XYZ file of C-alpha atoms in Angstrom:
246
model
C 110.997 120.630 82.089
C 112.791 119.405 85.248
C 110.471 117.062 87.046
C 109.928 118.451 90.655
C 109.237 116.291 93.582
C 105.819 115.095 93.830
C 103.630 116.971 96.294
C 103.840 115.688 99.970
C 100.633 117.494 101.272
C 99.206 116.375 104.887
C 97.348 113.249 103.243
C 100.802 111.966 101.700
C 102.470 112.133 105.443
C 100.452 109.159 105.924
C 100.157 107.617 102.519
C 102.773 105.128 102.060
C 103.366 101.784 104.217
C 104.378 101.461 106.650
C 101.395 103.215 108.579
C 102.454 105.851 110.873
C 102.813 105.776 114.392
C 99.484 106.230 116.486
C 100.767 109.548 117.762
C 101.915 111.354 114.852
C 98.784 110.075 113.253
C 96.788 111.802 116.004
C 98.833 115.074 115.872
C 98.127 115.061 111.863
C 94.364 114.268 112.305
C 93.939 117.064 115.001
C 95.446 119.732 112.558
C 93.093 118.689 109.941
C 90.266 119.649 112.032
C 91.120 123.214 111.056
C 91.351 122.426 107.614
C 89.153 121.526 104.591
C 90.001 118.228 102.477
C 93.188 118.224 104.352
C 95.299 121.156 103.285
C 92.748 124.345 102.563
C 92.698 126.838 105.256
C 89.116 127.296 106.193
C 89.886 130.011 109.025
C 89.377 132.941 106.575
C 87.421 133.619 103.445
C 85.192 135.678 101.617
C 81.462 135.605 102.251
C 80.519 136.650 98.940
C 83.047 134.317 97.182
C 81.674 131.287 94.883
C 83.062 128.039 95.969
C 84.979 126.274 93.287
C 84.578 123.143 92.047
C 87.604 120.619 90.777
C 89.899 122.671 88.684
C 88.041 125.896 88.910
C 88.004 129.158 90.635
C 86.086 130.980 93.066
C 84.368 133.712 91.417
C 85.726 137.119 90.695
C 85.572 138.143 93.939
C 88.194 135.602 95.068
C 90.660 136.325 91.930
C 93.757 138.309 92.567
C 93.970 141.849 90.686
C 95.025 142.526 87.086
C 98.122 145.160 86.653
C 98.766 145.746 83.087
C 96.904 142.645 82.023
C 98.630 140.237 84.395
C 97.067 139.062 87.638
C 99.617 139.679 90.273
C 99.858 137.833 93.662
C 101.772 139.697 96.213
C 103.813 137.986 98.569
C 106.145 138.033 101.367
C 108.267 135.120 103.121
C 108.355 135.302 106.700
C 110.239 131.705 107.127
C 111.116 129.914 104.119
C 113.333 127.361 102.540
C 115.259 127.005 99.284
C 112.389 125.118 97.546
C 110.031 128.596 97.991
C 112.063 130.275 95.207
C 112.458 127.419 92.914
C 108.338 127.150 93.358
C 108.004 130.822 92.562
C 110.233 131.108 89.605
C 108.445 127.467 88.254
C 104.982 129.359 88.608
C 106.129 132.510 87.117
C 107.813 130.632 84.229
C 104.590 128.457 83.304
C 102.393 131.192 83.673
C 104.441 134.169 82.264
C 102.046 136.699 80.780
C 98.790 135.479 82.708
C 99.856 135.262 86.334
C 103.002 136.399 88.476
C 103.875 136.164 92.175
C 105.477 139.376 93.075
C 107.315 140.539 96.069
C 104.850 142.785 98.065
C 105.363 146.308 98.309
C 102.490 148.093 100.087
C 99.376 145.932 98.592
C 96.424 145.356 101.315
C 96.005 141.909 99.866
C 99.038 139.600 99.888
C 100.331 135.973 100.733
C 102.728 135.098 103.644
C 104.674 132.070 102.972
C 105.347 131.079 106.647
C 106.689 127.677 107.063
C 107.219 126.049 110.619
C 110.802 125.402 111.438
C 109.509 122.663 114.023
C 107.304 120.784 111.349
C 109.046 118.154 109.542
C 106.233 116.369 108.050
C 106.724 117.843 104.782
C 103.109 119.036 104.507
C 101.612 122.336 103.421
C 98.336 124.509 103.700
C 96.816 127.421 101.890
C 93.652 129.526 101.943
C 91.284 129.081 98.808
C 91.981 132.419 96.284
C 92.208 136.001 97.634
C 90.835 136.278 101.028
C 91.557 139.704 101.859
C 94.337 141.340 104.187
C 97.024 138.747 105.050
C 96.863 135.156 104.297
C 99.341 132.139 104.729
C 100.823 129.645 102.641
C 102.391 127.308 105.775
C 103.120 124.091 106.697
C 106.590 122.155 107.486
C 110.057 123.827 107.209
C 110.517 120.590 104.864
C 107.863 121.247 102.144
C 109.018 120.793 98.854
C 108.591 122.730 95.700
C 105.508 120.216 94.532
C 103.756 120.817 97.250
C 104.349 124.686 97.209
C 103.294 124.516 93.841
C 99.963 122.687 94.887
C 99.052 125.496 97.885
C 100.116 128.176 95.275
C 97.372 126.406 92.855
C 94.740 127.030 96.155
C 96.076 130.491 96.741
C 95.039 131.486 92.954
C 91.591 129.825 93.280
C 92.161 126.208 92.332
C 90.031 123.708 94.239
C 91.196 119.729 94.225
C 90.704 118.018 90.939
C 89.339 114.949 92.541
C 86.426 117.255 94.215
C 84.900 117.595 90.917
C 81.396 116.651 90.400
C 81.996 114.230 87.612
C 84.965 112.304 89.353
C 82.891 109.208 89.594
C 83.348 108.450 86.041
C 87.234 108.898 86.220
C 88.055 107.999 90.123
C 87.246 104.617 92.205
C 87.429 105.397 96.043
C 88.588 102.619 98.207
C 86.782 103.680 101.556
C 87.486 100.687 103.537
C 91.435 101.892 103.220
C 90.570 105.510 104.390
C 91.203 106.717 107.917
C 87.407 106.971 108.915
C 87.246 110.253 110.387
C 89.132 111.808 107.388
C 86.717 110.481 104.665
C 84.570 113.299 104.543
C 87.847 115.080 103.044
C 87.392 113.292 99.941
C 83.741 114.406 99.466
C 82.742 115.728 96.056
C 82.250 119.264 96.146
C 78.543 120.178 95.395
C 78.230 124.108 95.303
C 78.071 126.948 92.775
C 81.407 127.066 90.797
C 83.227 126.541 87.582
C 85.102 123.356 86.248
C 87.267 124.513 83.981
C 88.740 121.500 81.194
C 88.365 118.168 81.363
C 88.982 115.936 84.477
C 92.830 115.574 84.558
C 94.253 112.648 86.592
C 97.632 114.178 86.420
C 96.842 117.596 87.713
C 98.817 118.695 90.706
C 95.784 119.571 92.486
C 94.835 116.226 92.412
C 95.343 114.105 95.576
C 97.612 111.001 95.353
C 96.361 107.059 95.187
C 97.452 106.806 98.708
C 95.602 109.589 100.034
C 94.360 109.177 104.012
C 95.452 105.373 103.687
C 95.274 103.544 106.990
C 96.895 100.692 105.980
C 99.196 101.470 103.298
C 97.004 100.426 100.892
C 95.690 102.749 97.853
C 92.724 104.734 98.545
C 92.144 105.717 95.109
C 92.104 104.106 91.562
C 91.906 105.211 87.991
C 88.893 104.385 85.604
C 90.092 102.477 83.573
C 92.993 101.199 86.521
C 96.261 101.694 85.740
C 96.489 105.385 84.809
C 99.075 107.412 86.811
C 97.511 109.634 89.618
C 98.949 113.225 90.303
C 102.885 111.936 89.799
C 104.275 114.781 87.883
C 104.931 117.143 91.069
C 104.074 119.877 88.782
C 101.497 121.779 86.847
C 99.869 119.278 83.960
C 98.985 120.348 80.616
C 95.427 120.174 81.855
C 96.177 122.480 84.897
C 97.941 124.979 82.520
C 95.071 125.591 80.000
C 92.698 125.867 82.909
C 94.364 128.703 84.438
C 95.102 130.520 81.262
C 91.201 130.457 80.967
C 90.547 132.288 84.059
């Protein structure tokens, strides 16, 4: 398949050298205060949902309902860009017969794709799973298809791959290169949840090697070193296998 641009979420807006100007960094860090792990909107959530770990799901209460054997995620686009249609088409092709994004009719629970025309960071954010009522995939008007697919992964109930409890066997963190106040966003998630399949460095839900870098140096390295980390900009074979297990 055609390779999509790599995800460029909030952590990656500060990822490559040279380091961003202090003012931009402060703006991003202030926004991150309202997010978990850099791009997960924790403002609304289901109190009875099981929090997922890694490439897992948030429990049946947080999943989207089946319609004729296919899970459907109703959506509207309040403010989009050309890559929104690209990402939705790609998702629906990859997960045909299992999960589909469908234009909202009158469903009470739905996703509103609402990008900020004044934000040119290329970043995105999403709620985790189905939270009830209107929930938003938002961020920059310049967000690309790879980032949208990452945020759509959150919206169907996927957490970050690098948050899995077994990540220490596959990933080394260079914490000395991480912006100190953002280090908690790289914590392992230890909660009730499910991990589906093996740890996947190629997962679109995995942060990139320069995540939250304060000096342009890598903050993550594979074990053994040298393996690509989240470079596809598309759902990996491991992502697809795991989602189809839902």
